[in-house]
Amino acid sequence: MNFAKVGRVAAASMITGALMASAVSAETLRLSHNTGDSTTWHKGAERFGELLADKTGGDLDVRVFPNAQLSGGDQMRQAEMVGRGALDLVVTSAINVTPLVPEMAVFSLPYLYANYDQVDATTQGAPGEMLSDILLEKGIVVLAWGENGFREVTNNVRPITSPEDMEGLNMRVAGPMYIDVMNELGANPQQMQWGETMTALQQGVVDGQENPIGAVIIPQQIYEVQEYLTTWHYSYDPIFLGISKDKWDSYDSDMQTALSEAAQEAMDYQRQITREDTASGLDFLREQGMEIYEPTAEELDAFRTATKPAFDEWADKVGADIVNTFQEAIANA
Ligand code: X2X
């Protein structure tokens, strides 16, 4: 063996050694969410993984599992699983966490918010932190808040222009508060997993559903199976990126900073693309053949009045302290 060849072999084995060392120190975290892989939830989660790998020099990376695969299709169970350390990471929306933490319903109280400035004054400020503190008690560290969005109603029966139009419609809803809201409107709500909703709409098991335009309705092609959409903005739903407290506590402060920064940047990006896709969404949905109805301020008032009993009932469950803090921040936004 000549000298040059020995050198090459030594260099090659050094490189292999370095690769092995980095392979050993790298940890892949599992992130669960319950929408498809075309949504802005998924894009935000993927962005988080890229940023995290970047910031930790490859020591931490993320594998994203869509469609609630890791919780047997149950979108409500994910938060509880993260809380007890059975999942590392989750991207989920507030309404999905209400069975575990009823206070999370504050965000989605009917007609709490009128615009994005009001939303940002709560999710990106001290009111949001009140909820993060409660989630921490359940073993979930909220790293950053993103956006599902203002939830709009779609159906296959008729255009919805007033509360009376909801009468008798079979509506798929995600969580318990929306059951109460739909009941106030005279609809027949049923709670159903998001993963089962497309088929249920297709087969006419339900007439309609409600979801945000940019984050879910467009990327999940709900326009393929629904004819009418009304921009009634009846409930806002944030998402958050959370990590199990056990995992979080296992890292040093540099690693925790990397996690926090990557999450904030990823959720900022996620919120931005969600708002862009929502802004251009109505034109897109019309092109796809949906009939869009945009209620006037007066018509929105009629929906607000009709859903007020559900607001009051759920404001009680959330607690006056939290509701007042949110309403103050909203009034000052
Ligand atoms: O199930 C829904 O409607 C969705 C996708 O918006 C949530 O996860 C709350």
XYZ file of C-alpha atoms and ligand atoms in Angstrom:
342
model
C 0.000 0.000 0.000
C 1.588 3.296 -0.994
C 1.609 6.350 1.216
C -1.000 8.289 -0.774
C -3.410 5.388 -0.532
C -2.902 5.029 3.242
C -3.629 8.752 3.539
C -6.879 8.392 1.590
C -8.018 5.451 3.668
C -7.249 7.330 6.895
C -9.116 10.416 5.628
C -12.071 8.302 4.585
C -12.302 6.630 7.971
C -12.061 10.004 9.700
C -15.002 11.256 7.636
C -17.006 8.125 8.428
C -16.218 8.661 12.106
C -17.415 12.255 11.972
C -20.630 11.233 10.209
C -21.232 8.530 12.793
C -20.645 10.969 15.645
C -23.176 13.420 14.217
C -25.624 10.591 13.511
C -25.349 9.498 17.131
C -25.853 12.975 18.598
C -28.758 13.900 16.290
C -32.220 13.418 17.759
C -35.375 13.270 15.683
C -38.467 14.652 17.415
C -41.919 13.496 16.376
C -44.476 16.204 15.612
C -48.159 15.386 15.287
C -50.944 17.429 13.691
C -54.403 16.519 12.461
C -54.707 18.154 9.050
C -53.405 16.941 5.674
C -49.905 17.512 4.332
C -51.056 20.340 2.022
C -52.167 22.726 4.789
C -50.399 25.750 6.256
C -50.279 23.821 9.557
C -48.077 21.262 7.816
C -45.965 23.910 6.085
C -45.391 25.677 9.394
C -44.390 22.386 11.028
C -41.948 21.565 8.208
C -40.458 25.060 8.407
C -39.968 24.576 12.152
C -38.012 21.382 11.493
C -35.743 23.102 8.959
C -35.069 26.062 11.246
C -34.415 23.827 14.231
C -31.924 21.651 12.354
C -30.234 24.827 11.177
C -30.041 26.436 14.602
C -28.772 23.300 16.349
C -26.220 22.385 13.681
C -28.240 19.237 12.985
C -28.431 18.044 16.601
C -32.235 18.254 16.590
C -34.540 17.588 13.699
C -38.239 16.974 13.325
C -40.385 14.398 11.577
C -43.890 15.675 10.867
C -46.817 13.218 11.030
C -50.050 14.652 9.497
C -53.666 13.413 9.799
C -53.435 12.603 13.527
C -51.640 9.347 12.593
C -49.886 9.165 15.946
C -53.095 9.418 17.975
C -55.121 6.843 16.039
C -56.925 9.565 14.094
C -58.170 11.279 17.272
C -57.437 14.994 16.981
C -58.467 15.798 20.559
C -56.084 13.241 22.090
C -52.882 14.778 20.747
C -52.591 17.502 23.400
C -53.081 15.048 26.229
C -50.456 12.722 24.677
C -47.918 15.556 24.481
C -48.767 16.445 28.072
C -47.741 13.018 29.326
C -44.729 12.772 27.027
C -46.171 10.169 24.612
C -45.620 12.690 21.774
C -42.712 15.135 21.559
C -44.358 17.947 19.639
C -47.776 19.013 18.447
C -49.304 21.623 16.193
C -52.922 21.843 17.174
C -55.717 24.365 17.368
C -57.367 25.800 20.453
C -60.715 24.105 19.918
C -59.013 20.678 19.887
C -57.625 21.283 23.362
C -60.897 22.359 25.021
C -61.714 18.839 26.335
C -58.391 18.918 28.256
C -58.327 22.652 29.036
C -61.792 24.286 28.828
C -60.173 27.733 29.191
C -58.789 27.303 25.656
C -62.314 28.036 24.412
C -61.723 31.722 25.117
C -60.170 32.311 21.681
C -63.109 30.807 19.850
C -65.987 32.475 21.714
C -68.462 33.503 18.998
C -67.710 36.952 17.611
C -65.026 37.740 20.197
C -62.732 39.188 17.515
C -63.502 41.514 14.617
C -60.076 41.642 12.951
C -56.460 40.393 12.932
C -55.097 43.287 15.023
C -57.362 42.168 17.842
C -56.249 38.570 17.355
C -52.556 39.488 17.474
C -53.060 41.619 20.599
C -54.071 38.405 22.399
C -52.204 35.481 20.808
C -48.909 37.384 20.535
C -49.198 39.079 23.936
C -49.931 38.638 27.621
C -53.458 37.156 27.187
C -52.004 34.261 25.163
C -49.424 33.716 27.911
C -52.227 33.200 30.433
C -53.276 30.165 28.398
C -49.669 29.022 27.944
C -49.363 29.001 31.739
C -52.414 26.763 32.055
C -51.110 24.409 29.357
C -47.797 24.193 31.207
C -49.669 22.762 34.204
C -50.841 19.994 31.842
C -47.264 19.252 30.772
C -47.307 21.222 27.494
C -44.815 24.019 26.807
C -46.267 26.409 24.206
C -43.375 27.505 21.985
C -45.339 29.865 19.697
C -48.846 30.689 18.477
C -49.865 30.433 14.823
C -53.161 30.589 12.985
C -55.959 28.336 11.876
C -58.104 31.415 11.290
C -61.623 32.779 11.204
C -63.896 29.816 10.654
C -66.374 30.170 7.774
C -69.413 28.039 7.138
C -69.924 25.891 4.018
C -72.809 23.626 3.008
C -74.539 21.955 0.112
C -78.145 22.941 0.743
C -78.508 26.736 0.455
C -76.701 30.060 0.814
C -76.538 31.099 4.488
C -77.489 34.750 4.887
C -79.255 34.688 8.269
C -79.440 32.474 11.377
C -82.739 31.042 10.059
C -80.884 29.573 7.081
C -78.990 27.272 9.472
C -82.225 25.651 10.642
C -82.135 21.881 10.222
C -78.743 21.655 8.495
C -76.620 18.657 9.498
C -73.336 20.203 10.446
C -69.995 18.561 11.179
C -68.166 20.370 13.979
C -64.757 19.881 15.602
C -65.385 20.548 19.264
C -67.933 20.818 22.064
C -68.353 24.612 22.027
C -69.367 24.538 18.377
C -72.073 21.992 19.220
C -73.660 24.590 21.489
C -73.276 27.375 18.929
C -74.862 25.260 16.194
C -77.721 24.297 18.497
C -78.428 27.990 19.143
C -78.702 28.404 15.375
C -81.152 25.515 15.045
C -78.739 23.284 13.121
C -78.093 19.590 13.867
C -74.428 19.461 14.852
C -72.325 16.357 15.215
C -68.768 16.132 16.432
C -66.557 14.303 13.956
C -62.842 13.862 13.360
C -61.454 16.091 10.644
C -59.973 12.987 9.032
C -63.488 11.614 8.472
C -65.126 14.844 7.359
C -64.291 14.872 3.646
C -65.917 11.468 3.139
C -68.919 12.458 5.266
C -69.440 15.566 3.121
C -68.955 13.600 -0.084
C -71.505 10.976 0.920
C -73.992 13.500 2.274
C -73.772 12.162 5.837
C -73.550 15.848 6.766
C -74.634 18.921 4.763
C -71.909 21.261 5.875
C -68.923 22.136 8.014
C -67.022 25.200 9.163
C -63.286 25.872 8.810
C -60.863 28.641 7.920
C -60.356 29.407 4.228
C -56.568 29.744 3.898
C -55.425 27.144 6.398
C -57.906 24.360 5.651
C -60.766 24.860 3.148
C -58.517 25.586 0.163
C -55.578 23.221 0.785
C -57.939 20.377 1.734
C -60.098 21.023 -1.357
C -63.365 21.358 0.510
C -64.649 23.321 -2.506
C -64.777 19.988 -4.374
C -67.615 18.768 -2.156
C -69.334 21.982 -0.972
C -71.357 24.501 -2.935
C -72.014 27.468 -0.618
C -69.703 29.456 1.639
C -70.634 32.364 3.904
C -67.930 34.587 5.417
C -69.628 34.877 8.768
C -66.318 35.003 10.750
C -68.187 33.483 13.690
C -65.230 32.039 15.549
C -61.481 32.504 15.497
C -59.228 29.507 16.077
C -55.477 29.872 16.757
C -52.982 27.050 16.520
C -49.892 26.629 18.651
C -46.677 24.674 18.446
C -46.128 22.858 21.733
C -43.516 20.506 23.146
C -43.856 18.017 25.964
C -42.538 19.475 29.237
C -40.464 16.324 29.874
C -38.667 16.826 26.555
C -38.246 20.544 27.165
C -36.710 19.969 30.597
C -34.187 17.544 29.100
C -32.456 20.339 27.130
C -29.960 22.984 28.178
C -30.779 26.646 27.751
C -29.040 26.939 24.343
C -31.179 24.132 22.987
C -34.315 25.659 24.523
C -33.514 28.995 22.890
C -33.109 27.249 19.528
C -36.499 25.546 19.990
C -38.248 28.786 20.960
C -36.732 30.839 18.154
C -37.350 28.215 15.489
C -40.967 27.889 16.655
C -41.616 31.638 16.690
C -40.122 32.099 13.206
C -42.021 29.104 11.849
C -45.355 30.234 13.317
C -44.774 33.827 12.065
C -44.269 32.349 8.602
C -47.292 30.086 9.028
C -49.506 33.014 10.081
C -48.310 35.094 7.150
C -49.006 32.476 4.462
C -52.345 31.652 6.071
C -53.426 35.312 5.851
C -52.180 35.602 2.271
C -54.020 32.473 1.196
C -57.148 33.673 2.993
C -57.004 37.115 1.327
C -56.801 35.608 -2.158
C -59.074 32.728 -1.204
C -62.532 34.024 -2.081
C -61.584 34.693 -5.703
C -60.036 31.253 -5.911
C -63.108 29.576 -4.427
C -65.406 31.422 -6.863
C -63.237 30.191 -9.735
C -63.728 26.685 -8.390
C -67.482 27.181 -8.647
C -68.422 27.927 -5.049
C -71.164 30.449 -4.385
C -69.815 32.922 -1.822
C -71.992 35.073 0.400
C -70.401 37.984 2.312
C -72.793 39.174 5.027
C -73.264 42.881 5.752
C -72.476 44.326 9.198
C -76.175 44.122 10.023
C -76.392 40.479 8.998
C -73.313 39.691 11.094
C -75.080 41.301 14.050
C -77.968 38.885 13.632
C -75.529 35.926 13.860
C -73.843 37.547 16.871
C -77.162 37.954 18.672
C -78.282 34.409 17.875
C -75.050 32.888 19.228
C -74.856 35.080 22.356
C -76.241 32.371 24.703
C -73.376 30.061 23.670
C -70.902 32.912 24.221
C -72.246 33.463 27.758
C -72.311 29.787 28.632
C -68.717 29.253 27.486
C -67.459 32.532 28.978
C -68.620 31.046 32.318
C -66.645 27.844 31.686
C -63.542 29.842 30.730
C -63.817 32.149 33.749
C -64.306 35.913 34.058
C -60.624 36.667 34.700
C -59.465 35.308 31.379
C -62.424 36.595 29.361
C -61.986 40.119 30.788
C -58.252 40.122 30.057
C -58.972 39.153 26.461
C -61.738 41.703 26.042
C -59.547 44.487 27.429
C -56.693 43.660 25.065
C -59.188 43.539 22.192
C -60.709 46.908 23.142
C -57.216 48.468 23.141
C -56.026 46.864 19.897
O -61.155 19.751 12.700
C -61.154 20.915 12.293
O -62.183 21.484 11.927
C -59.858 21.677 12.263
C -58.956 21.114 11.199
O -60.074 23.021 12.022
C -59.270 21.504 13.603
O -58.381 20.737 13.830
C -59.934 22.232 14.695
